[in-house]
Amino acid sequence: MKVKILNWHAVASWTWDAQDEACGICRMAFDGCCPDCKFPGDDCPLVWGACNHSFHLHCILKWVNSQNSQTSQPHCPMCRREWQFKA
Amino acid sequence: MSSDLGILDSLGDEAIGDILQSWSGFCACTQALVDGRGDLSVGPDLVPLVATLCRHGLASLVRDHFLHALEETFKKNAVFKFWQQLHAYYDAQTLAVSKLHSQEGWPEEILNKSLEEICSEKGYLEKCLLILIHAFQSCEESISAEKVNLEQYGSNLIYRYQLMVSSVLLTTLPRHFPEMLRFYFKKKLEQLSTLMAEDYEDGNRFQIDDQKSKSNLASGEMDVDGSNRETIFSKNTSLVKNIGAVVRDLRSLGFTSLTEDAYASAIFSLLKAKVHNLAGDDYRAPVLGSIKEWIQAVPLQFLHALLAYLGDSFDYDSMSSGLKSPLASRPSCYPGIDSPSEGLVRWQLRLEYFAYETLQDLRIGKLFEIIVDYPDSYPAIQDLKQCLEYTGQHSKLVDSFISSLRYRLLTAGASTYDILHQYMSTIKALRIIDPTGVFLEAVGEPIRDYLRGRKDTIKCIVTMLTDGPGGNPSGPGNAGDSLLEELNRDAENQESTDYDDDINSDDKQAWINAERWEPDPVEADPLKGSRNRRKIDILGMMVSIIGSKDQLVNEYRVMLAEKLLNKSDYDIDSEIRTLELLKIHFGESSMQKCEIMLNDLIDSKRTNANIKASLPQPSLSGSEQGETDISLHILDATIISSNFWPPIQAESLNIPASVDQLLCDYAKRFHEIKTPRKLLWKKNLGTVKLELQFEDRNMQFTVTPVHAAIIMQFQEQTSWTSKNLAAATGMPVDTLNRRINFWISKGILAESAGSDSDDHVFTIVDDVNNNGLIHGSSEGLLAADEEGERSVASVEEQLRKEMTVYEKFIIGMLTNFGSMTLDRIHNTLKMFCVAEPSYDKSLQQLQSFLTGLITEEKLEMRDGLYFLKK
Ligand SMILES: [Zn+2]
Ligand SMILES: [Zn+2]
Ligand SMILES: [Zn+2]
């Protein structure tokens, strides 16, 4: 007997593969989304800083904007190092 | 009397002689008169004698003696004979009532004759009395001063005579007489009804033929031509006259109320029979109209004729003046009767009330069946609504219906779907009767209570809401329309059609107040508010069974997850539609997770297409090379945002290396497209379409990856022991033994005992001849469904997991307190479990957890108290 597979419909879940479970700013899971978003994934992406900390893009942008208005240099909210987007 | 006799003391001998002589003359004359048998010739002799006695102030003595003589004569000549004549038939009546019905002329002939006789005797004696009155009047002329007084004397005497007649008859009245009268009227009315029904039918037919275009049978607004009715009725005049004579005679004997009771009860029993006859067990046609027509056509016509014959006064003003009855609100038509007397109007009200009440009781008694029959039984519901509006006896409905629910529906034998269906129909039907929902609340409570005790209730409700009757094996097979669709359509219809339920709002309100229900808060403007208050939220009533909408949404999410994970075509149109409807009812935020799940399917489809597009097209020539070499083209994937899905059942599984390689390739390509996102495979989930290729035949199956992994192991090796196969597929032996049954049941594998007693041997059945079972090869069976294996943890399982933390606590409490109610356990947990994880479960959730503990025999429950199981 031979088995011929005609179609295999598999199930997977996706993950951002970040070091931490949750965003340090909004405390929401990375595989979820930031409080401003409805859908996770493409709609609410993750970004990494030069310091290797990661956040929801929307969260860090808000943080950076608020930092900009106070000081000239935004910092990473986790390690206080100067915030720079990882290339 | 004493004053009369006192006079004697002051009289002289001469006067006494005069008196004695006159008295004996008077007595003899009286006797001759009453015994005269129609001969009133001695009448004039009475005058001087009475005058003499009156002059001596003995008028009252004269009167008493005369009346006494009348009484004795009446008793002797008439009463005894009268009762005896009737009595002769009495025995026959009690012994053989059925025989009597066939006995023509009974009791009408004997009653007629006896009444005639006794009335003529009564009439004769009355004439005698008139002679006495005349004698009194003659002597009054000589003593003109006492004129007024004596005139009163005359009418007073007639009155006393009447009283004497009725009291003599009533004191000698046999027990069976009222019954006999009822029997008489019943028989006569039946005759009349038959006659009239024939004429009525003729009349109707005539009407319909005559004005086909105008006549509207369905609405029951048959406007019968008055003159036509008159001619019909005149045919029955002799019958009515006959009855009228009997009634008149009975009245003259003082049986007025007895007679009225008798014909009233005959009319009511006839009406009752008519209502039962017309209503029957057919709920699909309205009957109230025909009942009212019949009341107009038969009993009212009869009463009209009877009252007219008896000369009861016509009250022409009654319709316009005092009567503020329910009649006043609608135009009433009395065919053939120009202007009804007040008595007739009262009769109509009585008869209609009785008909409403009878029909109402009949329908309430069968309400359960009527609701089962809904919406076909809509006409019966409408009739019942009208009856109840008239009688106001809604509480009867509530009591009766609740008891039939308890007896017939809320039993272990009824499926949850059946109960829910009846609940739905009850809501829909009672909503017509009672738009305020007050009775529905009362009737629904026992159903809701009962359903809360059933484990599959939430699941059934969600299935009904989202899948429609198509997904429900026992429901009526309406075109696969979900309850949500229906509710949505209803809501749209309600907005466009204004229903006019304002007319009876006062009655309703009165009833509500009377029953001390708490009505919904009334807005400042009662007219404006009434309609808004009246919307009955069917969905809300369904949710109230479950307890909270969150639980419903949770259950739906689990069912949706199961459904989505078993899809192989990404087709989610109906799920999107359902979600939109759920969003309308439960709010967008409640449905957020479900929306993300659906969005995952949409994204998966797109991503899957992108990945496929990046593959090199399979060369047509290359398709032949090596069948083990399978390409990524056969692989599709559903990629989920697992944070928003219910917990997925993880099951270890080694899938064949060739497929595993495909998954790796697919994940790699996903990573390329979606960097830095990665895929984590849930290898036990999904569906596999495969073809088993034997030498002589091919068979196609749609199975779970577990089944695919099992059967693919038989390509290299045709026989496996369960231990070895479990190791090869990476699953526990007992799981394997359970899941492999699918292939055994399909006749693909055969099971035999191995060397070790608990080690089975499975062998491929390669030869079709060895295999008696040949199953349809292309059945699209989803093995997962068949075996009840689920991809997603059920709400119960999730709750069980979350509640386990509190189990120790609950056991501890019960050890200390012995027994506790549900409420107390709930409140204690709330009070003490404040630290992480704080207790945030609902009463229903706690209850279902405790029910689980009872099933596990850790607890038991008696009289609403939970105990530790000893
Ligand atoms: Zn964030
Ligand atoms: Zn966002
Ligand atoms: Zn940092």
mmCIF file of N, CA and C in Angstrom, chain A residues 18-55:
data_model
loop_
_atom_site.group_PDB
_atom_site.id
_atom_site.type_symbol
_atom_site.label_atom_id
_atom_site.label_comp_id
_atom_site.label_asym_id
_atom_site.label_seq_id
_atom_site.Cartn_x
_atom_site.Cartn_y
_atom_site.Cartn_z
ATOM 1 N N ALA A 18 10.754 37.439 20.162
ATOM 2 C CA ALA A 18 11.482 38.416 20.962
ATOM 3 C C ALA A 18 11.995 37.723 22.231
ATOM 4 N N GLN A 19 12.970 38.393 22.915
ATOM 5 C CA GLN A 19 13.507 37.770 24.136
ATOM 6 C C GLN A 19 12.459 37.783 25.245
ATOM 7 N N ASP A 20 11.698 38.877 25.315
ATOM 8 C CA ASP A 20 10.734 39.003 26.399
ATOM 9 C C ASP A 20 9.345 38.559 25.937
ATOM 10 N N GLU A 21 8.513 38.340 26.920
ATOM 11 C CA GLU A 21 7.138 37.939 26.639
ATOM 12 C C GLU A 21 6.289 39.148 26.268
ATOM 13 N N ALA A 22 6.485 40.232 27.039
ATOM 14 C CA ALA A 22 5.583 41.369 26.913
ATOM 15 C C ALA A 22 6.336 42.668 26.656
ATOM 16 N N CYS A 23 5.630 43.599 26.087
ATOM 17 C CA CYS A 23 6.197 44.910 25.792
ATOM 18 C C CYS A 23 6.421 45.669 27.103
ATOM 19 N N GLY A 24 7.622 46.213 27.282
ATOM 20 C CA GLY A 24 7.954 46.898 28.525
ATOM 21 C C GLY A 24 7.183 48.194 28.706
ATOM 22 N N ILE A 25 6.591 48.714 27.667
ATOM 23 C CA ILE A 25 5.860 49.979 27.784
ATOM 24 C C ILE A 25 4.397 49.747 28.121
ATOM 25 N N CYS A 26 3.722 48.936 27.313
ATOM 26 C CA CYS A 26 2.289 48.757 27.552
ATOM 27 C C CYS A 26 1.980 47.498 28.347
ATOM 28 N N ARG A 27 2.981 46.670 28.580
ATOM 29 C CA ARG A 27 2.818 45.433 29.360
ATOM 30 C C ARG A 27 1.947 44.391 28.661
ATOM 31 N N MET A 28 1.620 44.671 27.404
ATOM 32 C CA MET A 28 0.837 43.676 26.668
ATOM 33 C C MET A 28 1.799 42.688 26.036
ATOM 34 N N ALA A 29 1.289 41.447 25.814
ATOM 35 C CA ALA A 29 2.122 40.423 25.192
ATOM 36 C C ALA A 29 2.568 40.892 23.809
ATOM 37 N N PHE A 30 3.789 40.528 23.482
ATOM 38 C CA PHE A 30 4.284 40.893 22.137
ATOM 39 C C PHE A 30 3.440 40.244 21.044
ATOM 40 N N ASP A 31 3.015 39.019 21.326
ATOM 41 C CA ASP A 31 2.217 38.340 20.301
ATOM 42 C C ASP A 31 0.773 38.837 20.292
ATOM 43 N N GLY A 32 0.485 39.756 21.201
ATOM 44 C CA GLY A 32 -0.793 40.458 21.128
ATOM 45 C C GLY A 32 -0.558 41.757 20.384
ATOM 46 N N CYS A 33 -1.281 42.798 20.763
ATOM 47 C CA CYS A 33 -0.995 44.069 20.132
ATOM 48 C C CYS A 33 -1.043 45.189 21.154
ATOM 49 N N CYS A 34 -0.594 46.360 20.757
ATOM 50 C CA CYS A 34 -0.583 47.485 21.671
ATOM 51 C C CYS A 34 -2.010 47.970 21.919
ATOM 52 N N PRO A 35 -2.217 48.744 22.970
ATOM 53 C CA PRO A 35 -3.600 49.131 23.312
ATOM 54 C C PRO A 35 -4.305 49.913 22.209
ATOM 55 N N ASP A 36 -3.569 50.509 21.308
ATOM 56 C CA ASP A 36 -4.208 51.320 20.265
ATOM 57 C C ASP A 36 -4.640 50.496 19.055
ATOM 58 N N CYS A 37 -4.200 49.260 18.998
ATOM 59 C CA CYS A 37 -4.457 48.481 17.792
ATOM 60 C C CYS A 37 -5.547 47.449 18.000
ATOM 61 N N LYS A 38 -6.185 47.079 16.891
ATOM 62 C CA LYS A 38 -7.208 46.061 16.946
ATOM 63 C C LYS A 38 -6.647 44.683 16.617
ATOM 64 N N PHE A 39 -5.728 44.665 15.653
ATOM 65 C CA PHE A 39 -5.231 43.367 15.206
ATOM 66 C C PHE A 39 -3.733 43.246 15.446
ATOM 67 N N PRO A 40 -3.290 42.067 15.889
ATOM 68 C CA PRO A 40 -1.850 41.846 16.098
ATOM 69 C C PRO A 40 -1.172 41.498 14.770
ATOM 70 N N GLY A 41 0.146 41.360 14.834
ATOM 71 C CA GLY A 41 0.872 40.927 13.633
ATOM 72 C C GLY A 41 1.304 42.109 12.792
ATOM 73 N N ASP A 42 0.998 42.021 11.513
ATOM 74 C CA ASP A 42 1.431 43.072 10.577
ATOM 75 C C ASP A 42 0.955 44.461 10.984
ATOM 76 N N ASP A 43 -0.261 44.507 11.560
ATOM 77 C CA ASP A 43 -0.836 45.809 11.907
ATOM 78 C C ASP A 43 -0.143 46.466 13.088
ATOM 79 N N CYS A 44 0.445 45.650 13.944
ATOM 80 C CA CYS A 44 1.077 46.209 15.135
ATOM 81 C C CYS A 44 2.456 45.567 15.309
ATOM 82 N N PRO A 45 3.412 46.012 14.486
ATOM 83 C CA PRO A 45 4.709 45.321 14.451
ATOM 84 C C PRO A 45 5.586 45.633 15.672
ATOM 85 N N LEU A 46 6.624 44.810 15.803
ATOM 86 C CA LEU A 46 7.613 44.995 16.867
ATOM 87 C C LEU A 46 8.856 45.664 16.279
ATOM 88 N N VAL A 47 9.514 46.449 17.129
ATOM 89 C CA VAL A 47 10.825 46.989 16.673
ATOM 90 C C VAL A 47 11.874 46.739 17.760
ATOM 91 N N TRP A 48 13.096 46.649 17.319
ATOM 92 C CA TRP A 48 14.223 46.435 18.230
ATOM 93 C C TRP A 48 15.066 47.702 18.275
ATOM 94 N N GLY A 49 15.550 48.000 19.462
ATOM 95 C CA GLY A 49 16.479 49.122 19.578
ATOM 96 C C GLY A 49 17.907 48.633 19.438
ATOM 97 N N ALA A 50 18.823 49.573 19.354
ATOM 98 C CA ALA A 50 20.233 49.229 19.278
ATOM 99 C C ALA A 50 20.658 48.459 20.536
ATOM 100 N N CYS A 51 19.992 48.739 21.638
ATOM 101 C CA CYS A 51 20.281 48.059 22.903
ATOM 102 C C CYS A 51 19.696 46.652 22.948
ATOM 103 N N ASN A 52 19.022 46.253 21.865
ATOM 104 C CA ASN A 52 18.411 44.934 21.732
ATOM 105 C C ASN A 52 17.100 44.773 22.515
ATOM 106 N N HIS A 53 16.605 45.845 23.101
ATOM 107 C CA HIS A 53 15.267 45.764 23.684
ATOM 108 C C HIS A 53 14.223 45.950 22.586
ATOM 109 N N SER A 54 13.134 45.239 22.777
ATOM 110 C CA SER A 54 12.100 45.371 21.741
ATOM 111 C C SER A 54 10.792 45.883 22.346
ATOM 112 N N PHE A 55 10.040 46.573 21.512
ATOM 113 C CA PHE A 55 8.749 47.149 21.921
ATOM 114 C C PHE A 55 7.791 47.096 20.749
#
